[in-house]
Tab-separated table of C-alpha atoms and ligand atoms in Angstrom:
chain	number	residue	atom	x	y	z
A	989	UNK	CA	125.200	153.251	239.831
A	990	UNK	CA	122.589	151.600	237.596
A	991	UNK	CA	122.211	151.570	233.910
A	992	UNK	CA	119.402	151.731	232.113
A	993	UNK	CA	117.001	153.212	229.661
A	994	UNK	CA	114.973	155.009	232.277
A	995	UNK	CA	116.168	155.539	235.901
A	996	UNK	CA	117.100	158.423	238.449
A	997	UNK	CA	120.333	156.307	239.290
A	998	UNK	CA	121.873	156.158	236.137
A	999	UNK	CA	123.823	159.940	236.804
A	1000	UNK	CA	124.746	160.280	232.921
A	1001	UNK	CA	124.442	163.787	233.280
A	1002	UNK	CA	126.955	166.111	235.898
A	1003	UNK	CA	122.869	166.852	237.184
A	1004	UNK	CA	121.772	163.515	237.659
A	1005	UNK	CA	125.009	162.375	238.995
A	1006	UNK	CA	125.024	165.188	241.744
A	1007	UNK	CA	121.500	163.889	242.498
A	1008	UNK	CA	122.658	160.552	243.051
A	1009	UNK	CA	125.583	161.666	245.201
A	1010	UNK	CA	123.346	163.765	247.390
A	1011	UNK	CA	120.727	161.056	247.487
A	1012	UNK	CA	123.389	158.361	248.512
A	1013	UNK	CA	124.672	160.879	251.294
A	1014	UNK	CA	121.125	161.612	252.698
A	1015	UNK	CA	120.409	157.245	252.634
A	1016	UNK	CA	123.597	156.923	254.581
A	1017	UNK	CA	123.049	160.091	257.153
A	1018	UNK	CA	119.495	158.571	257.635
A	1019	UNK	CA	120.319	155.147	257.937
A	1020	UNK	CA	123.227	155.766	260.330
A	1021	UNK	CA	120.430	157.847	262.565
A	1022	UNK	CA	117.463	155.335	262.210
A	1023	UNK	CA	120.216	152.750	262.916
A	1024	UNK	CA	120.521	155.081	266.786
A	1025	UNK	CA	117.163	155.367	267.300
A	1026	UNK	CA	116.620	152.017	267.045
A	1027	UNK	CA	119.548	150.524	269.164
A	1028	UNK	CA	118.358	153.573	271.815
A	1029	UNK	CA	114.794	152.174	271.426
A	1030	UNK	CA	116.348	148.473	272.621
A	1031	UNK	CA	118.689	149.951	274.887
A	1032	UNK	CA	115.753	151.658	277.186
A	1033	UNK	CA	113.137	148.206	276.595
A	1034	UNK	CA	115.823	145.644	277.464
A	1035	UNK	CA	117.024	148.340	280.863
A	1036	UNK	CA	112.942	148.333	281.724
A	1037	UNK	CA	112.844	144.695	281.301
A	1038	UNK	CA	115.988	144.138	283.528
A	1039	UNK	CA	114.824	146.580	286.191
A	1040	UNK	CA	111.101	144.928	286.536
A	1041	UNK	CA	113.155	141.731	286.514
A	1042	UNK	CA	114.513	143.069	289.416
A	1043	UNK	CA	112.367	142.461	292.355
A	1044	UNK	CA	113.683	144.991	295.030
A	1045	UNK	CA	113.615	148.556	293.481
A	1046	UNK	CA	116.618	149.893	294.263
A	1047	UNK	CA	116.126	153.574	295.985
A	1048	UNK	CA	117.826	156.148	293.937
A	1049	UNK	CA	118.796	154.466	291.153
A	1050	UNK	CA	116.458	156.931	289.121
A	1051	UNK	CA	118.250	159.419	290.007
A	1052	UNK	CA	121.790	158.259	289.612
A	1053	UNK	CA	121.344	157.541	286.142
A	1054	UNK	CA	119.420	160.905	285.346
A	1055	UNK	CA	122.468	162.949	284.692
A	1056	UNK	CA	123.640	160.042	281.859
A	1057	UNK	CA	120.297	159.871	280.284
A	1058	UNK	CA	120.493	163.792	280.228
A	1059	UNK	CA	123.890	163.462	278.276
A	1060	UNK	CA	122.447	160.984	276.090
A	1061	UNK	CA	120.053	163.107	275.088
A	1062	UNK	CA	122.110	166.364	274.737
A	1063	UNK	CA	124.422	164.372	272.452
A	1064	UNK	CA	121.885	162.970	270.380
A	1065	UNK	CA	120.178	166.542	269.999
A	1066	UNK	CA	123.175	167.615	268.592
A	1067	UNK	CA	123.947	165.064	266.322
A	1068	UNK	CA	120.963	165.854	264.741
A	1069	UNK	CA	121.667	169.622	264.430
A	1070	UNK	CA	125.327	168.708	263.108
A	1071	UNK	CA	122.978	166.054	260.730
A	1072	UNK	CA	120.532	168.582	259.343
A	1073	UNK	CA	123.313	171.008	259.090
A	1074	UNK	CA	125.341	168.484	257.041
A	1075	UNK	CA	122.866	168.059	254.441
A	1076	UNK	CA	121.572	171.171	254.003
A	1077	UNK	CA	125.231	172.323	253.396
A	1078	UNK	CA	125.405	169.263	251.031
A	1079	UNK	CA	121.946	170.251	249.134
A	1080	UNK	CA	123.435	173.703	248.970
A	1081	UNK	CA	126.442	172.681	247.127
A	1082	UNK	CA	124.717	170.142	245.142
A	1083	UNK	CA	122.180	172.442	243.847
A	1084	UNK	CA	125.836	175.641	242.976
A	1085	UNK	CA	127.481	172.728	240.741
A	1086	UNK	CA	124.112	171.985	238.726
A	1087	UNK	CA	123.412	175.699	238.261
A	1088	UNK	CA	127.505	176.300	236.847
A	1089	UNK	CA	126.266	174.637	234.044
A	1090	UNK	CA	123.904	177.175	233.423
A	1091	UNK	CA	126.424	180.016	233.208
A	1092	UNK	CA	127.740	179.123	229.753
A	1093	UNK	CA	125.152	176.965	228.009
A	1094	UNK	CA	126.651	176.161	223.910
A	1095	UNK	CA	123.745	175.129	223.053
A	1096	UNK	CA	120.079	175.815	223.290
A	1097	UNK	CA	117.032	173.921	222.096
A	1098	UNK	CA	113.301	174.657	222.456
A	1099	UNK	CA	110.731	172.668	223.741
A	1100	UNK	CA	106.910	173.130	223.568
A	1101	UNK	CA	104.610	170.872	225.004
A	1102	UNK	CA	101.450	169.860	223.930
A	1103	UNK	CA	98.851	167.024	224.750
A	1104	UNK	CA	100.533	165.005	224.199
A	1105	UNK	CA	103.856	165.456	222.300
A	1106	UNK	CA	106.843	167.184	222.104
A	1107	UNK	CA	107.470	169.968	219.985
A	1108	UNK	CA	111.501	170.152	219.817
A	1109	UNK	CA	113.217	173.157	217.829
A	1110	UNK	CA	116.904	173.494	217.259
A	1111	UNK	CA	118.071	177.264	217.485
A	1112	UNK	CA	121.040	178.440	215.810
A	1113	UNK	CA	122.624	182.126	215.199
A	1114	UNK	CA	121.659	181.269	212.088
A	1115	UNK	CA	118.009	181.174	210.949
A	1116	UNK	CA	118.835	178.468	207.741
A	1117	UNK	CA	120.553	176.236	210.490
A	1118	UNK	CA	117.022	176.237	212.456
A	1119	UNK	CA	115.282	173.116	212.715
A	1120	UNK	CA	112.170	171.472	214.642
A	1121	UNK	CA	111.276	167.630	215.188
A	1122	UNK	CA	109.272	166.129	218.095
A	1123	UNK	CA	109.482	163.794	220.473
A	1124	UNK	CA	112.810	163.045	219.686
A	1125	UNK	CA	115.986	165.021	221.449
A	1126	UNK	CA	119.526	164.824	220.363
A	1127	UNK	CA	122.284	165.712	222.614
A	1128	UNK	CA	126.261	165.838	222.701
A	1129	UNK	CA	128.344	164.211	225.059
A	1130	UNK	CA	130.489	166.749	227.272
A	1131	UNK	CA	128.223	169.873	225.679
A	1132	UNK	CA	126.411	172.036	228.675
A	1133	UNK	CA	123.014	172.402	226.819
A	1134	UNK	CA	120.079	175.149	227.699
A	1135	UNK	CA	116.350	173.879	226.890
A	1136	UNK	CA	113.497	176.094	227.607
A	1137	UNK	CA	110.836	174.965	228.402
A	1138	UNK	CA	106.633	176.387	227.483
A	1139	UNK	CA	102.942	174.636	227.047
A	1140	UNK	CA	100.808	175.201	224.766
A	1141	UNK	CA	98.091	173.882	227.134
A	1142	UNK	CA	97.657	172.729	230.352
A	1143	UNK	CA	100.887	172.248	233.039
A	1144	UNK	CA	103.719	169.441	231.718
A	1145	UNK	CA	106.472	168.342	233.568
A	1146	UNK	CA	109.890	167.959	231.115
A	1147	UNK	CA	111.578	164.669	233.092
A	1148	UNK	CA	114.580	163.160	231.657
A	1149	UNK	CA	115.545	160.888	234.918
A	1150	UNK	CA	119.182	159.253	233.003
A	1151	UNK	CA	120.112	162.771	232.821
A	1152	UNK	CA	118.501	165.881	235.203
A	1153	UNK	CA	115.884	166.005	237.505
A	1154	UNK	CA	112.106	167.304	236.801
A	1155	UNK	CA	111.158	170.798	235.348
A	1156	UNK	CA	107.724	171.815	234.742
A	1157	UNK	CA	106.216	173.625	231.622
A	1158	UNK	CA	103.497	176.120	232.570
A	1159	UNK	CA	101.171	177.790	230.236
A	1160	UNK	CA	102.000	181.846	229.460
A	1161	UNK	CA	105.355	180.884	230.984
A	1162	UNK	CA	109.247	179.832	229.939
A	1163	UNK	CA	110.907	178.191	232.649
A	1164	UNK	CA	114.259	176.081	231.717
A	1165	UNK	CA	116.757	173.456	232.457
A	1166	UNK	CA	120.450	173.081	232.169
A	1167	UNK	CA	122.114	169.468	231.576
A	1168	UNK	CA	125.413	168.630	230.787
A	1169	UNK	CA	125.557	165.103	229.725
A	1170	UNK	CA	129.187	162.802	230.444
A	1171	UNK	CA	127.923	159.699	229.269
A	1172	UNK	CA	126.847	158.661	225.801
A	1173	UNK	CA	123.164	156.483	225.273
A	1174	UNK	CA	119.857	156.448	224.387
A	1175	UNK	CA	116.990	157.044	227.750
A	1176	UNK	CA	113.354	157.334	227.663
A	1177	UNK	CA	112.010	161.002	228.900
A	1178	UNK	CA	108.534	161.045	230.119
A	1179	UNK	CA	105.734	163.746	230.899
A	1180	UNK	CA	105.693	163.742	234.888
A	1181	UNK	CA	102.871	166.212	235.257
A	1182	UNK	CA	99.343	164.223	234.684
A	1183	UNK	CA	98.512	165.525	231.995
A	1184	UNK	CA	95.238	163.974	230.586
A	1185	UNK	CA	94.058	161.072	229.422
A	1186	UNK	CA	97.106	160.118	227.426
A	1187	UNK	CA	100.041	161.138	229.885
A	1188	UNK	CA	101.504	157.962	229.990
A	1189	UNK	CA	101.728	157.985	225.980
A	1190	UNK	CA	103.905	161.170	226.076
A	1191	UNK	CA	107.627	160.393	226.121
A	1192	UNK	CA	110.832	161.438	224.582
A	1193	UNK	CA	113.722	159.778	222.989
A	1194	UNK	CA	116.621	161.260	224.507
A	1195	UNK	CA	120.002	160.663	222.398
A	1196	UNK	CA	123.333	161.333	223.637
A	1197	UNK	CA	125.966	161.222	221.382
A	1198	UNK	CA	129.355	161.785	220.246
A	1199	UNK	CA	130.061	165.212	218.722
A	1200	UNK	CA	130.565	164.123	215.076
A	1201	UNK	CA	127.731	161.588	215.740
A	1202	UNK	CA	125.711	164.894	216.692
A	1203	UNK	CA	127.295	167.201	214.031
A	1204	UNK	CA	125.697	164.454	211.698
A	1205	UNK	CA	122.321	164.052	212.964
A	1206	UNK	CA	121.604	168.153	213.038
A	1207	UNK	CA	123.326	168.054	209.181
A	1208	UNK	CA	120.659	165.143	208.109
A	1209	UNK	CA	117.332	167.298	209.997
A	1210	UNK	CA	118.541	170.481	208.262
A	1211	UNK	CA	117.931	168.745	204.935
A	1212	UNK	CA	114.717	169.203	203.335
A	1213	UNK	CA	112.376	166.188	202.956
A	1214	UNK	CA	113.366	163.652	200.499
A	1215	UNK	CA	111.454	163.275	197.890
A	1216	UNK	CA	109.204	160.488	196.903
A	1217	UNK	CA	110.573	157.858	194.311
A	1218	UNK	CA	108.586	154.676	193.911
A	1219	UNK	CA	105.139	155.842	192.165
A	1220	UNK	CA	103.376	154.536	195.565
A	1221	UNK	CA	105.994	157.237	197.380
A	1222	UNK	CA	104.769	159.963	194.756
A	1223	UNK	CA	101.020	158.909	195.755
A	1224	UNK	CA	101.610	159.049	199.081
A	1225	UNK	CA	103.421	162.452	198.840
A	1226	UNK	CA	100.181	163.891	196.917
A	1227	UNK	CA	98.242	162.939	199.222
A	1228	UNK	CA	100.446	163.685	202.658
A	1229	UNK	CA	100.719	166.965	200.729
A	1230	UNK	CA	97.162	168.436	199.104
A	1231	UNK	CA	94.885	166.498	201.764
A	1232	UNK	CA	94.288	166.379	205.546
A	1233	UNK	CA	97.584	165.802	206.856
A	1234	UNK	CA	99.327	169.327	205.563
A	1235	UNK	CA	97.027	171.174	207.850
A	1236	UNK	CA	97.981	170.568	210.517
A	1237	UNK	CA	101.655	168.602	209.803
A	1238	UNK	CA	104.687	170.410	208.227
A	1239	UNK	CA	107.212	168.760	205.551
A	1240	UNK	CA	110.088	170.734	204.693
A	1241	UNK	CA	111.015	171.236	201.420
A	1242	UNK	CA	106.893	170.677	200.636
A	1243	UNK	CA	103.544	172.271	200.451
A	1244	UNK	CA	102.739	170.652	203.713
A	1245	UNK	CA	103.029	173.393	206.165
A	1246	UNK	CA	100.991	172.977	209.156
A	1247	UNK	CA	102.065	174.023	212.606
A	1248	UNK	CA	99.819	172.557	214.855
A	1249	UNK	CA	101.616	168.947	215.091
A	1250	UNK	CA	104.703	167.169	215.198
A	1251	UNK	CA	106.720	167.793	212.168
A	1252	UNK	CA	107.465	165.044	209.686
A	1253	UNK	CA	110.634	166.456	207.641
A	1254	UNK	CA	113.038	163.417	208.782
A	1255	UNK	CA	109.976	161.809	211.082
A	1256	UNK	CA	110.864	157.745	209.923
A	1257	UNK	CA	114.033	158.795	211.117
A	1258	UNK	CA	112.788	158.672	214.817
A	1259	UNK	CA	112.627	155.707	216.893
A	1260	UNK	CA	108.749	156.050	217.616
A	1261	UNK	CA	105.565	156.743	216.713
A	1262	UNK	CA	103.264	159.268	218.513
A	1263	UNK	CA	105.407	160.240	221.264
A	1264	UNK	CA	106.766	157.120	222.437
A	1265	UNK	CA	103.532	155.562	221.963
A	1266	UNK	CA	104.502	152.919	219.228
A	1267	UNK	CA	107.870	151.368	218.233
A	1268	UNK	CA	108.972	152.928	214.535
A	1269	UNK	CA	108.442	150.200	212.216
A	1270	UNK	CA	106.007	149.989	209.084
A	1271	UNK	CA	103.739	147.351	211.074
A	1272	UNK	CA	102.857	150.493	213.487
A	1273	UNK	CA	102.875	152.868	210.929
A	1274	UNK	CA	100.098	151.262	209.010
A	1275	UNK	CA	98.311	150.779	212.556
A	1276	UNK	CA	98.482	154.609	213.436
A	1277	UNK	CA	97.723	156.073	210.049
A	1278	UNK	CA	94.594	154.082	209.823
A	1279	UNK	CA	93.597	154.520	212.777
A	1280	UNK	CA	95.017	156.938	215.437
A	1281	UNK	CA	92.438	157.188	217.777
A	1282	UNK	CA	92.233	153.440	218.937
A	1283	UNK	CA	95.940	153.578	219.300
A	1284	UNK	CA	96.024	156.808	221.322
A	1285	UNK	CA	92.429	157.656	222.374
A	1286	UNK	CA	91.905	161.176	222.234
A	1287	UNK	CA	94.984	162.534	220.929
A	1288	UNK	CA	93.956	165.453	218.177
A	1289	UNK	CA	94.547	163.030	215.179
A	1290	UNK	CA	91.561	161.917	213.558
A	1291	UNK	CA	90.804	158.880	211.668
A	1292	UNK	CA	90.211	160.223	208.672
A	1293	UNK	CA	89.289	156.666	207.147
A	1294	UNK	CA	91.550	156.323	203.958
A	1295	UNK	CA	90.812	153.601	201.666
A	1296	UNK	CA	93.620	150.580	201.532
A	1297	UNK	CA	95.297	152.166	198.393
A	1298	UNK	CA	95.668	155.337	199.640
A	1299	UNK	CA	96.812	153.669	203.368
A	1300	UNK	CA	99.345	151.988	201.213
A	1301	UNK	CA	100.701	155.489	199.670
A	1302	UNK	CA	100.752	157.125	202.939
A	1303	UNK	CA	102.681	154.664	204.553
A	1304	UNK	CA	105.282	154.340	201.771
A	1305	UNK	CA	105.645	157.988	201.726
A	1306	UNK	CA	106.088	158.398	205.477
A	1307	UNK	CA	108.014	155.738	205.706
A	1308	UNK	CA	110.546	157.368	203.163
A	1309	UNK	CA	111.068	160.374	205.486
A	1310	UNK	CA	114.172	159.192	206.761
B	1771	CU	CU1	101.789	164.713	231.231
């Protein structure tokens, strides 16, 4: 098993995990059979070699050994119907335990892509406990989770590799995926559907955490915005809030209602910028609000070309938005 922020052979999730099991079992089956072709392979070369070497042909000897090469070969046709049998019975069961998980899901979260970023909404039974972020998911340990899965646009592909294996996200459609993460960390999702120009730049911090850890995080996002305090903050809000960024960018708890990109209620809270794009830090921050399009060419923010005071005020007010 190996560790790490972004690999198929980490199996932190019952999915992934019964992934790598199956994997491991089809490596060994296949080895164990390339292993008798190849001996086989030596077997008949080195018996050619030995024959030729062999000056005086010995009449009949063709023959004699026909019935053991036939036996060979009977056996070895078999052991590749008992093979192929083996691990189809083995995908079969592989592929019952990941869809258990699906029977009972406790929790369900939305996900809408877009070119390129994640559009991530909480649901709850109750519509004050609903919430949306993006790029960002949260999950707890031990807690069989349902996420369904549309596009806005063109054909994603939702790919968490720590945790499940690959779903896609078609257009008009809502397809889903069920994971049930064991172990706690923090991975690196990724689009795995090209995409466009910037498919690379569209990833997903995946958190898996403790229950109360968990219970905390959803209690901070349902929280409205805070609200600015320095007078840069207050400049920064009037600006986030009456000028280009509210149309298209909500704020809870603000006039900034837009629906058409990630939302920004608790976005400093994230650990990056533009869809995994950027680290989070206020270095980036000042680098993406001033100018978005050389850091992610093409994405729908413009560079709207604020002047360094107003940069400043933006910055301090995002940067608030913990
Ligand atoms: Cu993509």
């Amino acid at each position: 098993m190996i560790s790490g922020f972004q690999t198929a052979l980490g199996g932190e999730a019952l999915e992934s995990s019964n992934f790598l099991t199956l994997f491991t079992v089809f490596m060994i089956v296949c080895a164990i059979m390339y292993l008798i072709v190849v001996l086989a392979l030596m077997a008949g070369v080195l018996r050619k070699r030995r024959q030729a070497d062999e000056l005086t042909v010995e009449v009949g000897r063709h023959e004699e050994s026909t019935p053991m090469v036939r036996g060979a070969l009977v056996g070895w046709i078999a052991l590749i119907g008992i093979g192929l049998v083996g691990l189809t019975i083995a995908s079969f069961f592989t592929d019952r335990s990941n869809a258990t998980v699906a029977a009972n899901p406790q929790l369900t979260i939305n996900v809408t892509a877009n070119q390129w970023w994640w559009d991530v909404e909480y649901t709850d039974h109750q519509a004050s406990n609903q919430f949306r972020t993006a790029n960002e998911i949260h999950l707890p340990v031990g807690v069989p989770a349902e996420i369904t899965l549309e596009s806005n646009d063109v054909i994603h592909s939702f790919w968490i590799p720590n945790l499940a294996g690959k779903q896609d996200l078609i257009p008009g459609r809502v397809t889903d995926i069920q994971i049930l993460p064991q172990k706690t960390g923090t991975f690196r999702g990724q689009c795995a559907e090209f995409c466009g120009v910037q498919h690379a730049n569209m990833a997903l911090d995946v958190t898996v955490e403790s229950k109360a850890d968990f219970e905390r995080w959803v209690a901070a996002q349902e929280r409205p915005a805070f609200a600015p305090m320095t007078r840069l903050e207050l400049a920064g809000y009037k600006y986030v809030t009456t000028r280009e960024c509210s149309a298209c960018h909500n704020i809870g708890g603000t006039p900034a209602s837009g629906q058409i990109a990630p939302d920004l209620t608790h976005f400093a809270s994230r650990r990056s910028i533009a869809a995994g794009t950027l680290p989070m830090s206020t270095g980036n921050l000042y680098g993406w609000v001033a100018d978005p399009q050389s850091q992610k060419p093409g994405n729908k923010m413009p560079t709207i070309g604020l002047s360094p005071d107003e940069l400043h005020a933006v910055v301090a007010y995002l940067g608030m938005l913990k």
